[in-house]
């Protein structure tokens, strides 16, 4: 999927979706990709569905032969076939997978927020927030721990994060000198993606996630970004309310189709 600017609001919705999907794939890179007939099969050792799923890489990309190709591809790597279905996928993809016994799972939303140019004389940076252009070992370990990344996946997680090639900000929020929150922003042209904004459980519902998001959005504005996007599960109403309060709105939804044993 080639780099492309995000069309402005009011322009062709499939083009906007494709541009954001492309940016998100670049921002959270898989370790391997196989392109097949307008679809991209992403592979990253089984860590995260978004990096280990088949995705439409063109509007209404034909689905014939994609299911069999994906099943064979993931089986060769010891993984189940997972399909991530956005509005780019044709309706028959969902119907065919449902008929084959794949279960609808983890419906989510892509939310977007327009960003104004960075105003002159902004307030000083939050003194407890650090934004670094590269992930330190402490950030990688803290981020993985806060996201409950299993020990057997942590080396893979670190490798994926370290492979991010676009300009990025790795945020750490501290309280009394101890890290309590983490976040990641990745910018491509005028679009910036926010990923895995996470606060330690005992420090949640105290406004810390808002501080992280605002700092990352300010970094994006300073870099010239005009649009922020993020992905949030439908079953996380607290996060959806948080992002809506910061100016984000739904642009499109997606869901996964997974083998029955993965939907529990």
PDB file of C-alpha atoms in Angstrom:
ATOM      1  CA  UNK A   1       0.000   0.000   0.000  1.00  0.00           C
ATOM      2  CA  UNK A   2       1.654   3.192  -1.179  1.00  0.00           C
ATOM      3  CA  UNK A   3       1.890   6.405   0.787  1.00  0.00           C
ATOM      4  CA  UNK A   4      -0.808   8.903  -0.150  1.00  0.00           C
ATOM      5  CA  UNK A   5      -2.307  12.060   1.367  1.00  0.00           C
ATOM      6  CA  UNK A   6      -5.609  11.798   3.204  1.00  0.00           C
ATOM      7  CA  UNK A   7      -8.379  13.419   1.115  1.00  0.00           C
ATOM      8  CA  UNK A   8     -10.197  16.251   2.835  1.00  0.00           C
ATOM      9  CA  UNK A   9     -13.547  15.816   4.559  1.00  0.00           C
ATOM     10  CA  UNK A  10     -16.381  15.832   2.042  1.00  0.00           C
ATOM     11  CA  UNK A  11     -14.290  14.097  -0.615  1.00  0.00           C
ATOM     12  CA  UNK A  12     -14.600  10.470  -1.659  1.00  0.00           C
ATOM     13  CA  UNK A  13     -15.094   8.379   1.510  1.00  0.00           C
ATOM     14  CA  UNK A  14     -13.452   5.206   0.149  1.00  0.00           C
ATOM     15  CA  UNK A  15     -10.381   7.271  -0.748  1.00  0.00           C
ATOM     16  CA  UNK A  16     -10.241   8.696   2.782  1.00  0.00           C
ATOM     17  CA  UNK A  17     -10.604   5.232   4.284  1.00  0.00           C
ATOM     18  CA  UNK A  18      -7.887   3.784   2.054  1.00  0.00           C
ATOM     19  CA  UNK A  19      -5.496   6.609   2.918  1.00  0.00           C
ATOM     20  CA  UNK A  20      -6.051   6.127   6.650  1.00  0.00           C
ATOM     21  CA  UNK A  21      -5.762   2.352   6.392  1.00  0.00           C
ATOM     22  CA  UNK A  22      -2.453   2.788   4.565  1.00  0.00           C
ATOM     23  CA  UNK A  23      -1.160   5.200   7.191  1.00  0.00           C
ATOM     24  CA  UNK A  24      -2.207   2.876  10.008  1.00  0.00           C
ATOM     25  CA  UNK A  25      -0.429  -0.098   8.421  1.00  0.00           C
ATOM     26  CA  UNK A  26       2.736   1.950   8.075  1.00  0.00           C
ATOM     27  CA  UNK A  27       2.408   3.203  11.642  1.00  0.00           C
ATOM     28  CA  UNK A  28       1.952  -0.265  13.173  1.00  0.00           C
ATOM     29  CA  UNK A  29       4.073  -2.374  10.833  1.00  0.00           C
ATOM     30  CA  UNK A  30       3.754  -6.088  10.331  1.00  0.00           C
ATOM     31  CA  UNK A  31       6.981  -8.015   9.980  1.00  0.00           C
ATOM     32  CA  UNK A  32       5.848  -9.551   6.664  1.00  0.00           C
ATOM     33  CA  UNK A  33       3.137  -8.820   4.102  1.00  0.00           C
ATOM     34  CA  UNK A  34       1.755 -10.771   1.160  1.00  0.00           C
ATOM     35  CA  UNK A  35      -0.272  -8.881  -1.461  1.00  0.00           C
ATOM     36  CA  UNK A  36      -2.966 -10.814  -3.293  1.00  0.00           C
ATOM     37  CA  UNK A  37      -5.567  -9.372  -5.655  1.00  0.00           C
ATOM     38  CA  UNK A  38      -6.237  -6.112  -3.825  1.00  0.00           C
ATOM     39  CA  UNK A  39      -5.805  -7.636  -0.360  1.00  0.00           C
ATOM     40  CA  UNK A  40      -2.812  -7.548   1.972  1.00  0.00           C
ATOM     41  CA  UNK A  41      -2.113 -10.458   4.319  1.00  0.00           C
ATOM     42  CA  UNK A  42      -0.162  -9.149   7.291  1.00  0.00           C
ATOM     43  CA  UNK A  43       2.008 -11.321   9.515  1.00  0.00           C
ATOM     44  CA  UNK A  44       3.754 -10.573  12.810  1.00  0.00           C
ATOM     45  CA  UNK A  45       4.123 -13.838  14.667  1.00  0.00           C
ATOM     46  CA  UNK A  46       0.569 -13.751  16.002  1.00  0.00           C
ATOM     47  CA  UNK A  47       0.976 -10.574  18.087  1.00  0.00           C
ATOM     48  CA  UNK A  48      -2.110  -8.345  17.636  1.00  0.00           C
ATOM     49  CA  UNK A  49      -4.899  -9.065  15.174  1.00  0.00           C
ATOM     50  CA  UNK A  50      -4.291  -5.902  13.190  1.00  0.00           C
ATOM     51  CA  UNK A  51      -0.774  -7.088  12.310  1.00  0.00           C
ATOM     52  CA  UNK A  52      -1.875 -10.693  11.658  1.00  0.00           C
ATOM     53  CA  UNK A  53      -4.932 -10.410   9.453  1.00  0.00           C
ATOM     54  CA  UNK A  54      -6.110 -10.181   5.876  1.00  0.00           C
ATOM     55  CA  UNK A  55      -7.223  -6.663   4.911  1.00  0.00           C
ATOM     56  CA  UNK A  56      -8.737  -5.123   1.786  1.00  0.00           C
ATOM     57  CA  UNK A  57      -6.129  -2.799   0.250  1.00  0.00           C
ATOM     58  CA  UNK A  58      -8.422  -1.351  -2.416  1.00  0.00           C
ATOM     59  CA  UNK A  59     -12.049  -0.279  -2.482  1.00  0.00           C
ATOM     60  CA  UNK A  60     -14.337  -3.280  -3.084  1.00  0.00           C
ATOM     61  CA  UNK A  61     -11.344  -5.557  -3.659  1.00  0.00           C
ATOM     62  CA  UNK A  62     -12.625  -8.895  -5.080  1.00  0.00           C
ATOM     63  CA  UNK A  63     -12.753 -11.651  -2.492  1.00  0.00           C
ATOM     64  CA  UNK A  64     -12.685 -14.731  -4.730  1.00  0.00           C
ATOM     65  CA  UNK A  65      -9.755 -16.972  -3.808  1.00  0.00           C
ATOM     66  CA  UNK A  66      -8.719 -14.649  -0.953  1.00  0.00           C
ATOM     67  CA  UNK A  67     -10.134 -16.899   1.787  1.00  0.00           C
ATOM     68  CA  UNK A  68      -8.288 -19.989   0.512  1.00  0.00           C
ATOM     69  CA  UNK A  69      -5.072 -18.033  -0.045  1.00  0.00           C
ATOM     70  CA  UNK A  70      -5.210 -16.521   3.443  1.00  0.00           C
ATOM     71  CA  UNK A  71      -5.989 -19.836   5.105  1.00  0.00           C
ATOM     72  CA  UNK A  72      -3.013 -21.482   3.381  1.00  0.00           C
ATOM     73  CA  UNK A  73      -0.718 -18.515   4.112  1.00  0.00           C
ATOM     74  CA  UNK A  74      -1.443 -18.380   7.836  1.00  0.00           C
ATOM     75  CA  UNK A  75      -1.430 -22.173   8.180  1.00  0.00           C
ATOM     76  CA  UNK A  76       2.114 -22.236   6.801  1.00  0.00           C
ATOM     77  CA  UNK A  77       3.091 -19.953   9.681  1.00  0.00           C
ATOM     78  CA  UNK A  78       1.176 -21.896  12.322  1.00  0.00           C
ATOM     79  CA  UNK A  79      -1.525 -19.246  12.746  1.00  0.00           C
ATOM     80  CA  UNK A  80      -5.298 -19.145  12.209  1.00  0.00           C
ATOM     81  CA  UNK A  81      -6.680 -17.083   9.348  1.00  0.00           C
ATOM     82  CA  UNK A  82      -8.128 -13.795  10.621  1.00  0.00           C
ATOM     83  CA  UNK A  83      -9.939 -11.310   8.374  1.00  0.00           C
ATOM     84  CA  UNK A  84     -10.299  -7.621   9.224  1.00  0.00           C
ATOM     85  CA  UNK A  85     -13.261  -6.219   7.309  1.00  0.00           C
ATOM     86  CA  UNK A  86     -13.499  -2.474   6.713  1.00  0.00           C
ATOM     87  CA  UNK A  87     -15.845  -0.703   4.268  1.00  0.00           C
ATOM     88  CA  UNK A  88     -13.181  -1.350   1.618  1.00  0.00           C
ATOM     89  CA  UNK A  89     -14.102  -5.053   1.655  1.00  0.00           C
ATOM     90  CA  UNK A  90     -17.045  -6.083  -0.556  1.00  0.00           C
ATOM     91  CA  UNK A  91     -20.199  -7.338   1.229  1.00  0.00           C
ATOM     92  CA  UNK A  92     -19.687 -10.846  -0.138  1.00  0.00           C
ATOM     93  CA  UNK A  93     -16.501 -11.196   1.923  1.00  0.00           C
ATOM     94  CA  UNK A  94     -18.457 -10.981   5.166  1.00  0.00           C
ATOM     95  CA  UNK A  95     -21.215 -13.265   3.873  1.00  0.00           C
ATOM     96  CA  UNK A  96     -18.767 -15.886   2.581  1.00  0.00           C
ATOM     97  CA  UNK A  97     -16.814 -15.969   5.835  1.00  0.00           C
ATOM     98  CA  UNK A  98     -20.001 -16.174   7.898  1.00  0.00           C
ATOM     99  CA  UNK A  99     -21.190 -19.115   5.785  1.00  0.00           C
ATOM    100  CA  UNK A 100     -17.808 -20.791   6.325  1.00  0.00           C
ATOM    101  CA  UNK A 101     -18.256 -20.567  10.102  1.00  0.00           C
ATOM    102  CA  UNK A 102     -16.075 -17.550  10.838  1.00  0.00           C
ATOM    103  CA  UNK A 103     -17.367 -15.565  13.810  1.00  0.00           C
ATOM    104  CA  UNK A 104     -17.858 -11.801  13.846  1.00  0.00           C
ATOM    105  CA  UNK A 105     -15.546 -10.438  16.525  1.00  0.00           C
ATOM    106  CA  UNK A 106     -14.281  -7.228  18.110  1.00  0.00           C
ATOM    107  CA  UNK A 107     -16.246  -4.518  16.243  1.00  0.00           C
ATOM    108  CA  UNK A 108     -14.309  -1.269  16.370  1.00  0.00           C
ATOM    109  CA  UNK A 109     -14.371   2.307  15.127  1.00  0.00           C
ATOM    110  CA  UNK A 110     -11.847   4.551  13.438  1.00  0.00           C
ATOM    111  CA  UNK A 111     -12.308   8.022  14.891  1.00  0.00           C
ATOM    112  CA  UNK A 112     -10.819  11.185  13.402  1.00  0.00           C
ATOM    113  CA  UNK A 113     -10.198  14.719  14.629  1.00  0.00           C
ATOM    114  CA  UNK A 114      -9.204  17.726  12.479  1.00  0.00           C
ATOM    115  CA  UNK A 115      -6.189  19.589  13.818  1.00  0.00           C
ATOM    116  CA  UNK A 116      -5.699  23.329  13.482  1.00  0.00           C
ATOM    117  CA  UNK A 117      -2.218  24.740  12.855  1.00  0.00           C
ATOM    118  CA  UNK A 118      -0.195  25.053  16.034  1.00  0.00           C
ATOM    119  CA  UNK A 119      -1.056  28.435  17.618  1.00  0.00           C
ATOM    120  CA  UNK A 120       1.716  30.814  18.598  1.00  0.00           C
ATOM    121  CA  UNK A 121       2.483  31.107  22.286  1.00  0.00           C
ATOM    122  CA  UNK A 122       0.976  27.798  23.384  1.00  0.00           C
ATOM    123  CA  UNK A 123       1.000  26.918  27.055  1.00  0.00           C
ATOM    124  CA  UNK A 124       4.195  25.289  28.320  1.00  0.00           C
ATOM    125  CA  UNK A 125       4.570  21.532  27.943  1.00  0.00           C
ATOM    126  CA  UNK A 126       3.287  19.333  30.739  1.00  0.00           C
ATOM    127  CA  UNK A 127       6.301  18.973  33.011  1.00  0.00           C
ATOM    128  CA  UNK A 128       5.437  15.367  33.886  1.00  0.00           C
ATOM    129  CA  UNK A 129       5.231  14.279  30.243  1.00  0.00           C
ATOM    130  CA  UNK A 130       8.202  13.206  28.166  1.00  0.00           C
ATOM    131  CA  UNK A 131       8.012  12.769  24.393  1.00  0.00           C
ATOM    132  CA  UNK A 132      10.937  10.982  22.780  1.00  0.00           C
ATOM    133  CA  UNK A 133      11.573  10.385  19.056  1.00  0.00           C
ATOM    134  CA  UNK A 134      12.776   6.826  19.718  1.00  0.00           C
ATOM    135  CA  UNK A 135      11.626   4.189  22.214  1.00  0.00           C
ATOM    136  CA  UNK A 136      14.041   3.625  25.084  1.00  0.00           C
ATOM    137  CA  UNK A 137      14.382   0.170  26.669  1.00  0.00           C
ATOM    138  CA  UNK A 138      12.501   1.519  29.697  1.00  0.00           C
ATOM    139  CA  UNK A 139       9.680   2.797  27.471  1.00  0.00           C
ATOM    140  CA  UNK A 140       9.413  -0.526  25.643  1.00  0.00           C
ATOM    141  CA  UNK A 141       9.287  -2.497  28.886  1.00  0.00           C
ATOM    142  CA  UNK A 142       6.857  -0.110  30.561  1.00  0.00           C
ATOM    143  CA  UNK A 143       4.605   0.104  27.515  1.00  0.00           C
ATOM    144  CA  UNK A 144       4.507  -3.690  27.193  1.00  0.00           C
ATOM    145  CA  UNK A 145       3.756  -4.120  30.888  1.00  0.00           C
ATOM    146  CA  UNK A 146       0.989  -1.501  30.859  1.00  0.00           C
ATOM    147  CA  UNK A 147      -0.574  -3.213  27.823  1.00  0.00           C
ATOM    148  CA  UNK A 148      -0.271  -6.645  29.484  1.00  0.00           C
ATOM    149  CA  UNK A 149       1.817  -8.000  26.611  1.00  0.00           C
ATOM    150  CA  UNK A 150       2.561 -11.670  27.447  1.00  0.00           C
ATOM    151  CA  UNK A 151       6.195 -12.414  28.227  1.00  0.00           C
ATOM    152  CA  UNK A 152       6.550 -14.715  25.218  1.00  0.00           C
ATOM    153  CA  UNK A 153       5.460 -11.877  22.896  1.00  0.00           C
ATOM    154  CA  UNK A 154       7.524  -9.050  24.383  1.00  0.00           C
ATOM    155  CA  UNK A 155      10.586  -9.486  22.149  1.00  0.00           C
ATOM    156  CA  UNK A 156       8.310  -9.482  19.098  1.00  0.00           C
ATOM    157  CA  UNK A 157       6.413  -6.460  20.414  1.00  0.00           C
ATOM    158  CA  UNK A 158       9.677  -4.569  20.921  1.00  0.00           C
ATOM    159  CA  UNK A 159      10.853  -5.454  17.408  1.00  0.00           C
ATOM    160  CA  UNK A 160       7.602  -4.211  15.855  1.00  0.00           C
ATOM    161  CA  UNK A 161       7.748  -0.908  17.722  1.00  0.00           C
ATOM    162  CA  UNK A 162      11.416  -0.419  16.865  1.00  0.00           C
ATOM    163  CA  UNK A 163      10.641  -1.013  13.184  1.00  0.00           C
ATOM    164  CA  UNK A 164       8.377   2.059  12.957  1.00  0.00           C
ATOM    165  CA  UNK A 165       9.961   4.153  10.205  1.00  0.00           C
ATOM    166  CA  UNK A 166       7.697   7.240  10.172  1.00  0.00           C
ATOM    167  CA  UNK A 167       8.224  10.197  12.545  1.00  0.00           C
ATOM    168  CA  UNK A 168       6.925   9.137  15.946  1.00  0.00           C
ATOM    169  CA  UNK A 169       6.508  10.362  19.507  1.00  0.00           C
ATOM    170  CA  UNK A 170       6.860   7.923  22.383  1.00  0.00           C
ATOM    171  CA  UNK A 171       5.102   9.436  25.394  1.00  0.00           C
ATOM    172  CA  UNK A 172       5.732   8.701  29.058  1.00  0.00           C
ATOM    173  CA  UNK A 173       3.637  10.282  31.823  1.00  0.00           C
ATOM    174  CA  UNK A 174       5.143  10.278  35.301  1.00  0.00           C
ATOM    175  CA  UNK A 175       3.721  10.891  38.735  1.00  0.00           C
ATOM    176  CA  UNK A 176       6.221  11.644  41.471  1.00  0.00           C
ATOM    177  CA  UNK A 177       8.915  10.466  39.088  1.00  0.00           C
ATOM    178  CA  UNK A 178       7.348   7.062  38.378  1.00  0.00           C
ATOM    179  CA  UNK A 179       5.900   6.195  34.963  1.00  0.00           C
ATOM    180  CA  UNK A 180       2.136   5.709  35.105  1.00  0.00           C
ATOM    181  CA  UNK A 181       1.075   6.140  31.476  1.00  0.00           C
ATOM    182  CA  UNK A 182       2.293   5.612  27.933  1.00  0.00           C
ATOM    183  CA  UNK A 183       1.217   6.488  24.429  1.00  0.00           C
ATOM    184  CA  UNK A 184       2.419   6.447  20.851  1.00  0.00           C
ATOM    185  CA  UNK A 185       1.802   8.783  17.916  1.00  0.00           C
ATOM    186  CA  UNK A 186       3.040   8.158  14.366  1.00  0.00           C
ATOM    187  CA  UNK A 187       2.843  10.838  11.673  1.00  0.00           C
ATOM    188  CA  UNK A 188       2.673  10.320   7.918  1.00  0.00           C
ATOM    189  CA  UNK A 189       2.300  13.456   5.835  1.00  0.00           C
ATOM    190  CA  UNK A 190      -0.633  15.370   7.354  1.00  0.00           C
ATOM    191  CA  UNK A 191      -2.154  12.435   9.250  1.00  0.00           C
ATOM    192  CA  UNK A 192      -1.136  11.292  12.713  1.00  0.00           C
ATOM    193  CA  UNK A 193      -2.240   8.043  14.307  1.00  0.00           C
ATOM    194  CA  UNK A 194      -2.558   7.541  18.065  1.00  0.00           C
ATOM    195  CA  UNK A 195      -1.930   4.029  19.369  1.00  0.00           C
ATOM    196  CA  UNK A 196      -2.371   2.292  22.709  1.00  0.00           C
ATOM    197  CA  UNK A 197      -2.937   5.194  25.061  1.00  0.00           C
ATOM    198  CA  UNK A 198      -2.661   3.348  28.365  1.00  0.00           C
ATOM    199  CA  UNK A 199      -2.593   4.342  32.045  1.00  0.00           C
ATOM    200  CA  UNK A 200      -1.755   2.039  34.943  1.00  0.00           C
ATOM    201  CA  UNK A 201      -5.007   0.715  36.495  1.00  0.00           C
ATOM    202  CA  UNK A 202      -4.680   2.444  39.880  1.00  0.00           C
ATOM    203  CA  UNK A 203      -4.195   5.829  38.171  1.00  0.00           C
ATOM    204  CA  UNK A 204      -7.137   5.693  35.776  1.00  0.00           C
ATOM    205  CA  UNK A 205     -10.120   8.068  35.742  1.00  0.00           C
ATOM    206  CA  UNK A 206      -7.922  10.925  36.931  1.00  0.00           C
ATOM    207  CA  UNK A 207      -7.477  12.729  33.594  1.00  0.00           C
ATOM    208  CA  UNK A 208      -4.097  11.206  32.773  1.00  0.00           C
ATOM    209  CA  UNK A 209      -5.203   9.700  29.437  1.00  0.00           C
ATOM    210  CA  UNK A 210      -6.456  13.140  28.386  1.00  0.00           C
ATOM    211  CA  UNK A 211      -3.048  14.616  29.214  1.00  0.00           C
ATOM    212  CA  UNK A 212      -1.329  11.979  27.097  1.00  0.00           C
ATOM    213  CA  UNK A 213      -3.629  12.531  24.112  1.00  0.00           C
ATOM    214  CA  UNK A 214      -3.335  16.313  24.272  1.00  0.00           C
ATOM    215  CA  UNK A 215       0.458  16.138  24.399  1.00  0.00           C
ATOM    216  CA  UNK A 216       0.596  13.809  21.406  1.00  0.00           C
ATOM    217  CA  UNK A 217      -1.828  15.990  19.447  1.00  0.00           C
ATOM    218  CA  UNK A 218       0.271  19.046  20.206  1.00  0.00           C
ATOM    219  CA  UNK A 219       3.369  17.228  18.947  1.00  0.00           C
ATOM    220  CA  UNK A 220       1.433  16.400  15.771  1.00  0.00           C
ATOM    221  CA  UNK A 221       0.307  20.004  15.313  1.00  0.00           C
ATOM    222  CA  UNK A 222       3.873  21.235  15.753  1.00  0.00           C
ATOM    223  CA  UNK A 223       4.869  18.841  12.966  1.00  0.00           C
ATOM    224  CA  UNK A 224       2.191  20.150  10.609  1.00  0.00           C
ATOM    225  CA  UNK A 225      -0.409  17.383  10.918  1.00  0.00           C
ATOM    226  CA  UNK A 226      -3.947  18.360   9.988  1.00  0.00           C
ATOM    227  CA  UNK A 227      -5.797  15.195  10.979  1.00  0.00           C
ATOM    228  CA  UNK A 228      -5.544  12.739  13.856  1.00  0.00           C
ATOM    229  CA  UNK A 229      -7.018   9.243  13.831  1.00  0.00           C
ATOM    230  CA  UNK A 230      -7.249   6.324  16.218  1.00  0.00           C
ATOM    231  CA  UNK A 231      -8.883   2.923  16.512  1.00  0.00           C
ATOM    232  CA  UNK A 232     -11.091   2.075  19.467  1.00  0.00           C
ATOM    233  CA  UNK A 233     -13.178  -0.976  20.308  1.00  0.00           C
ATOM    234  CA  UNK A 234     -16.935  -0.586  20.298  1.00  0.00           C
ATOM    235  CA  UNK A 235     -16.976  -2.344  23.664  1.00  0.00           C
ATOM    236  CA  UNK A 236     -14.897   0.381  25.312  1.00  0.00           C
ATOM    237  CA  UNK A 237     -17.439   3.176  25.944  1.00  0.00           C
ATOM    238  CA  UNK A 238     -15.163   4.982  28.407  1.00  0.00           C
ATOM    239  CA  UNK A 239     -12.459   5.417  25.770  1.00  0.00           C
ATOM    240  CA  UNK A 240     -15.017   6.451  23.154  1.00  0.00           C
ATOM    241  CA  UNK A 241     -16.358   9.140  25.496  1.00  0.00           C
ATOM    242  CA  UNK A 242     -12.820  10.338  26.237  1.00  0.00           C
ATOM    243  CA  UNK A 243     -11.946  10.699  22.567  1.00  0.00           C
ATOM    244  CA  UNK A 244     -15.290  12.291  21.677  1.00  0.00           C
ATOM    245  CA  UNK A 245     -14.651  14.876  24.397  1.00  0.00           C
ATOM    246  CA  UNK A 246     -11.347  15.709  22.721  1.00  0.00           C
ATOM    247  CA  UNK A 247     -12.983  16.305  19.344  1.00  0.00           C
ATOM    248  CA  UNK A 248     -12.826  12.856  17.721  1.00  0.00           C
ATOM    249  CA  UNK A 249     -15.787  11.514  15.745  1.00  0.00           C
ATOM    250  CA  UNK A 250     -16.473   8.184  14.035  1.00  0.00           C
ATOM    251  CA  UNK A 251     -15.467   7.971  10.373  1.00  0.00           C
ATOM    252  CA  UNK A 252     -15.944   4.250   9.740  1.00  0.00           C
ATOM    253  CA  UNK A 253     -16.170   0.933  11.487  1.00  0.00           C
ATOM    254  CA  UNK A 254     -14.622  -2.476  11.024  1.00  0.00           C
ATOM    255  CA  UNK A 255     -14.783  -5.924  12.554  1.00  0.00           C
ATOM    256  CA  UNK A 256     -12.924  -9.192  12.398  1.00  0.00           C
ATOM    257  CA  UNK A 257     -14.016 -12.609  11.218  1.00  0.00           C
ATOM    258  CA  UNK A 258     -12.167 -15.285  13.167  1.00  0.00           C
ATOM    259  CA  UNK A 259     -12.379 -19.074  13.520  1.00  0.00           C
ATOM    260  CA  UNK A 260     -14.848 -20.064  16.272  1.00  0.00           C
ATOM    261  CA  UNK A 261     -12.172 -20.968  18.806  1.00  0.00           C
ATOM    262  CA  UNK A 262     -10.713 -17.426  18.758  1.00  0.00           C
ATOM    263  CA  UNK A 263     -13.947 -15.612  19.535  1.00  0.00           C
ATOM    264  CA  UNK A 264     -14.164 -16.581  23.182  1.00  0.00           C
TER     265      UNK A 264
END
